[in-house]
Tab-separated table of C-alpha atoms in Angstrom:
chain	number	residue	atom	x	y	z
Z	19	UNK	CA	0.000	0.000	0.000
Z	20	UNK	CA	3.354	2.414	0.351
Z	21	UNK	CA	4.237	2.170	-3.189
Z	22	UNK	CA	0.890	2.976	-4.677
Z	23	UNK	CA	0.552	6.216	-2.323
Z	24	UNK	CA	3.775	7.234	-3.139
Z	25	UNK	CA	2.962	6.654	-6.962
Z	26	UNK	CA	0.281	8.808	-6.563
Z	27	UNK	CA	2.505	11.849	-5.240
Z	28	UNK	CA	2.517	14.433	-7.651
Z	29	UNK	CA	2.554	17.823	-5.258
Z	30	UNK	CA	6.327	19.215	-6.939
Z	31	UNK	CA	5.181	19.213	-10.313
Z	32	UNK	CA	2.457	21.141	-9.320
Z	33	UNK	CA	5.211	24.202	-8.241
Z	34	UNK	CA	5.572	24.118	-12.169
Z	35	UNK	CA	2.008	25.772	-12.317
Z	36	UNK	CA	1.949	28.953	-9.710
Z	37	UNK	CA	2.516	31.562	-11.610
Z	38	UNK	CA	-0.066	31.837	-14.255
Z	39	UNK	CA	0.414	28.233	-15.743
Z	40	UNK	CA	3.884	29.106	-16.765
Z	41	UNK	CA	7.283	28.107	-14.953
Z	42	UNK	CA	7.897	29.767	-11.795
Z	43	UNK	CA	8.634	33.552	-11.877
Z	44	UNK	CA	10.804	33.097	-8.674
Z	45	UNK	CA	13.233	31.129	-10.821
Z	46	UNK	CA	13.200	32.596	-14.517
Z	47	UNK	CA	15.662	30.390	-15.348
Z	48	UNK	CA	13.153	27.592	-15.802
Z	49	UNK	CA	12.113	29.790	-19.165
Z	50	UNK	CA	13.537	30.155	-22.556
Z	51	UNK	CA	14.580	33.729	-22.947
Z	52	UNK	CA	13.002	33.715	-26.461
Z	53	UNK	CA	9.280	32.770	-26.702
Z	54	UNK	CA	7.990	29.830	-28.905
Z	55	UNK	CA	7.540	30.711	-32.703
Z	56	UNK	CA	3.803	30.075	-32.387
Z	57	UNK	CA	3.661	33.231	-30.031
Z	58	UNK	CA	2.338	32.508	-26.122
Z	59	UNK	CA	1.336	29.049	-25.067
Z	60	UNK	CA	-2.325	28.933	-24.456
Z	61	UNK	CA	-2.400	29.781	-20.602
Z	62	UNK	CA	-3.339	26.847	-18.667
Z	63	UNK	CA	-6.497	27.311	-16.304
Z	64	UNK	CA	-5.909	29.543	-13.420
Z	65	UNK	CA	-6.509	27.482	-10.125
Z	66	UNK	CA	-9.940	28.408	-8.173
Z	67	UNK	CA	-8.050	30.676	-5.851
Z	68	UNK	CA	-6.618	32.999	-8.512
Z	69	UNK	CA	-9.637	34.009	-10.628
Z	70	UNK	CA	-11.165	36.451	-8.264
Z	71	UNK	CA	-14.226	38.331	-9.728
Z	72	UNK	CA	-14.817	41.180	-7.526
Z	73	UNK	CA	-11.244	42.413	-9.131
Z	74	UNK	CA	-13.164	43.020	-12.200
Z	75	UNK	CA	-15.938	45.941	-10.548
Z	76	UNK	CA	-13.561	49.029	-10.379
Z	77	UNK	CA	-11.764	48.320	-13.502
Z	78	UNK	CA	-15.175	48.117	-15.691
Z	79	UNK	CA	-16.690	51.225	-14.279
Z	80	UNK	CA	-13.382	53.214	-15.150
Z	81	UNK	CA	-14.768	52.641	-18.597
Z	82	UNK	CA	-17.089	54.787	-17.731
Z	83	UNK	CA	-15.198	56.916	-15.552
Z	84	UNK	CA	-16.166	60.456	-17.072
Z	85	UNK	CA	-19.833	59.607	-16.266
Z	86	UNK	CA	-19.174	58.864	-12.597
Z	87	UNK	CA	-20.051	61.975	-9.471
Z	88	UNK	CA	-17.986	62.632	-7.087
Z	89	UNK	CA	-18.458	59.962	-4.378
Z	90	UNK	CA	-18.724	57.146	-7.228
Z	91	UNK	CA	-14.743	57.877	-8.339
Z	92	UNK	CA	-13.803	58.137	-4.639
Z	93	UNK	CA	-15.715	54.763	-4.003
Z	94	UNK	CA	-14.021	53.077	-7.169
Z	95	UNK	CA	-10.567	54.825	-6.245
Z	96	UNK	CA	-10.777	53.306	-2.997
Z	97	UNK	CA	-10.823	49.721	-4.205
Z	98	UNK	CA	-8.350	50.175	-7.351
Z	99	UNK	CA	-6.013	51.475	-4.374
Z	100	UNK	CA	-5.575	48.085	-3.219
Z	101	UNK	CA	-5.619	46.385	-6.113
Z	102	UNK	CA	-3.110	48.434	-7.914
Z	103	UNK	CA	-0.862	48.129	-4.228
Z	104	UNK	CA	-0.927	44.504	-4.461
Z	105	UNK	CA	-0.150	45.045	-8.271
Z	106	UNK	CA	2.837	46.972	-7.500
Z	107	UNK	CA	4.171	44.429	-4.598
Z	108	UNK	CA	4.011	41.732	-6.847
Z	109	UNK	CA	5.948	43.738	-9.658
Z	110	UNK	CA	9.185	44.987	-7.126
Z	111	UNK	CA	9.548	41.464	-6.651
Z	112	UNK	CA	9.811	40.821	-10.342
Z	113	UNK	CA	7.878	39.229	-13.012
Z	114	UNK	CA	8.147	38.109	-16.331
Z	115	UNK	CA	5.968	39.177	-19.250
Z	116	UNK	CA	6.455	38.811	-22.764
Z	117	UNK	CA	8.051	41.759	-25.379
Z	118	UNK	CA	7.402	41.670	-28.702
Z	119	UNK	CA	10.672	43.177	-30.367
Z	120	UNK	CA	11.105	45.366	-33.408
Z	121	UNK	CA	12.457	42.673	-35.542
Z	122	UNK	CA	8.723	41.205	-35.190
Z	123	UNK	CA	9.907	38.061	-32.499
Z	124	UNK	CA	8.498	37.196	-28.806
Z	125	UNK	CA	10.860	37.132	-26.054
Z	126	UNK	CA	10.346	36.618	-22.393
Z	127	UNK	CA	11.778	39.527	-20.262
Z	128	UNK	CA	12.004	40.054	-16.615
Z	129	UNK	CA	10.383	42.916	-15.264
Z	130	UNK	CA	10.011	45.487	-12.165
Z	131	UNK	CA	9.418	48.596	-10.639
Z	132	UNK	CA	11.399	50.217	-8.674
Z	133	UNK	CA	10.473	50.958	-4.419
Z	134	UNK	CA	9.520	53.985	-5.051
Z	135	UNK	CA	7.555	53.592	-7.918
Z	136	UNK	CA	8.987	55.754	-10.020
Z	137	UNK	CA	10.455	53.222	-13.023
Z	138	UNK	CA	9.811	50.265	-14.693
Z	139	UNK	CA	12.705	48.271	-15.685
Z	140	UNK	CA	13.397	45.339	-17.804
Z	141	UNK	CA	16.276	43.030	-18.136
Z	142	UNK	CA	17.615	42.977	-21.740
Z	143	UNK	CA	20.190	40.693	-22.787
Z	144	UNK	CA	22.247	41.127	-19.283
Z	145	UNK	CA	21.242	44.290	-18.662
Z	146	UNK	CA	18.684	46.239	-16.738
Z	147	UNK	CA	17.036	48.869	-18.668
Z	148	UNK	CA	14.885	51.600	-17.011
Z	149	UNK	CA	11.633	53.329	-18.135
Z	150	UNK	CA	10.752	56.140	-15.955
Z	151	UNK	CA	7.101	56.189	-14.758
Z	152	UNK	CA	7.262	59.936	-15.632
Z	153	UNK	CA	8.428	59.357	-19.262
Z	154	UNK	CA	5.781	57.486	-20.166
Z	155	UNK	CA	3.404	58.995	-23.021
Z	156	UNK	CA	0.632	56.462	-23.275
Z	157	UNK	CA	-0.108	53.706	-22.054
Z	158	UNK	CA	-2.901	51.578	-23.716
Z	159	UNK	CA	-4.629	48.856	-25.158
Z	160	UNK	CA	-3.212	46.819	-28.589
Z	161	UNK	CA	0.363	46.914	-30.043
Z	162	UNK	CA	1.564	49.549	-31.641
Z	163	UNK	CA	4.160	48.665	-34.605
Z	164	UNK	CA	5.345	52.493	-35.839
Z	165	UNK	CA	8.873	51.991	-34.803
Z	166	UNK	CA	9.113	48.026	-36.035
Z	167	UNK	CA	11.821	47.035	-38.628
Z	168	UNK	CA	9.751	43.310	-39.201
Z	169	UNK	CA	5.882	43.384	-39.015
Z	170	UNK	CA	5.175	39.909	-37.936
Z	171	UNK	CA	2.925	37.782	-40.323
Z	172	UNK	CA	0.996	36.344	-37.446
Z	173	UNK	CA	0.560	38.007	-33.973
Z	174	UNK	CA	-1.007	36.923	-30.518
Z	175	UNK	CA	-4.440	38.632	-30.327
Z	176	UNK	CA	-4.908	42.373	-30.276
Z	177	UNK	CA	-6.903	41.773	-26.853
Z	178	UNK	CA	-3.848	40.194	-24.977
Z	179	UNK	CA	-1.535	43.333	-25.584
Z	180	UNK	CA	-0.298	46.597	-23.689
Z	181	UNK	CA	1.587	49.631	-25.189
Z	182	UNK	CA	4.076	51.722	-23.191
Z	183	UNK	CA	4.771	54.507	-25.173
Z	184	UNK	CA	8.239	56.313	-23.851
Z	185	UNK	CA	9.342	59.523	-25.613
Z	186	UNK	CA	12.195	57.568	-28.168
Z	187	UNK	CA	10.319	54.394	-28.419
Z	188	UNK	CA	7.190	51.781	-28.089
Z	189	UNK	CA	7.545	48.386	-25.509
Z	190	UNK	CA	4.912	46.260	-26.538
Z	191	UNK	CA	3.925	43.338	-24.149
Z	192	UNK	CA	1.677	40.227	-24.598
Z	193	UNK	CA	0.080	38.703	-21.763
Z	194	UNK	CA	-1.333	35.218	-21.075
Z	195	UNK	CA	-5.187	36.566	-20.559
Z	196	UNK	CA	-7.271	39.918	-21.389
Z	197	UNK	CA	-7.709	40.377	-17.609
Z	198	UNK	CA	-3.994	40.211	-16.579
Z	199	UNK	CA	-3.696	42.696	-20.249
Z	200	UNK	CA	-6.375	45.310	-18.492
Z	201	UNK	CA	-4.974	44.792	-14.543
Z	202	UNK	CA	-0.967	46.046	-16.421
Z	203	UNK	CA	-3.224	48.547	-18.042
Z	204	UNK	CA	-5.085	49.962	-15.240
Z	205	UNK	CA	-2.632	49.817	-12.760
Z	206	UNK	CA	0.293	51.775	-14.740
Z	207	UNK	CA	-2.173	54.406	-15.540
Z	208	UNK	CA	-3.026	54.658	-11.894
Z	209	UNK	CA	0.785	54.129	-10.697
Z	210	UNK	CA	1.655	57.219	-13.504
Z	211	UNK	CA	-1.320	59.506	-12.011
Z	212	UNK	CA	-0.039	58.891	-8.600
Z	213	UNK	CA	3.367	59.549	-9.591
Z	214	UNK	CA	2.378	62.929	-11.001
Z	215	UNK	CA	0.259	63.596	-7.798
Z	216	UNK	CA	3.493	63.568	-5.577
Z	217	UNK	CA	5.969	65.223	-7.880
């Protein structure tokens, strides 16, 4: 009876699945530093505890956020405050999204913001290159190709991409669902208004 309960043990392959059914973030070596051809895996299905609804509310109504009075945008502020803080924890620690580079290819880059919120950076071939939170132009929904020297023939859908438009150039990242695409979204734009608020 030993053997087939220890047959059945399968709890460290699981470790292979926390972060958003890819490899561990804590150990980015696990991943390839250039993406699959085909563009993103399909993302594997998030575990019970990580698709969380009520995350949703504040970021549909700032669809609508010219519409709301007063007490309705300090209401909705009031719950993307902790979302976007537990956003920003999660990103000083480090986490890796996928770039889509100029010459049209996918590659998986390690990313982070700074303690004080002030920069996004982004290890690039050894290096750590910065993006201040105050340099950024736009930030939005889609890719944006002006500056590419390849357009790709095929590219992951339009509704799992984020722009960061900088003042020289264009990072655009592809994520493994539309509601990890519009959490990025929504919480840069809120991290960027806050940083403008205390400068």
């Amino acid at each position: 009876s030993s053997s087939s309960s220890s047959s059945n043990y399968r709890a460290p392959d699981m470790s292979l699945f926390c972060c958003d059914g890819g490899p561990c973030r804590q150990s980015p070596r696990n991943r390839p530093d250039e993406a699959p051809p085909g563009g993103p895996a399909p993302a594997a299905p998030l575990p019970p505890g990580q698709a969380k609804q009520p995350q949703q509310q504040p970021l549909q109504l700032l669809e609508d956020w010219d519409k709301l009075g007063k007490q309705e945008k300090a209401a909705v502020q009031e719950r993307l405050e902790s979302i976007v803080n537990a956003f920003a924890q999660e990103l000083i620690r480090g986490k890796v999204f996928m770039k889509l580079g100029r010459n049209g290819r996918l590659f998986y880059r390690l990313c982070a913001l700074d303690k004080q919120l002030s920069a996004f950076s982004m290890h690039i071939k050894g290096a750590i290159v910065e993006y201040p939170i105050s340099g950024m132009q736009h930030i939005g929904f889609g890719y944006d190709l002006t500056d590419f020297t390849h357009v790709p023939v095929s590219l992951p859908s339009d509704a799992l991409a984020a722009v960061i438009s900088m003042d020289s150039r264009r990072i655009n990242l592809v994520f493994s669902s539309p509601m990890e695409r519009d959490e990025f979204v929504t919480c840069m734009l809120a991290l960027r208004e806050r940083h403008r608020r205390t400068t």
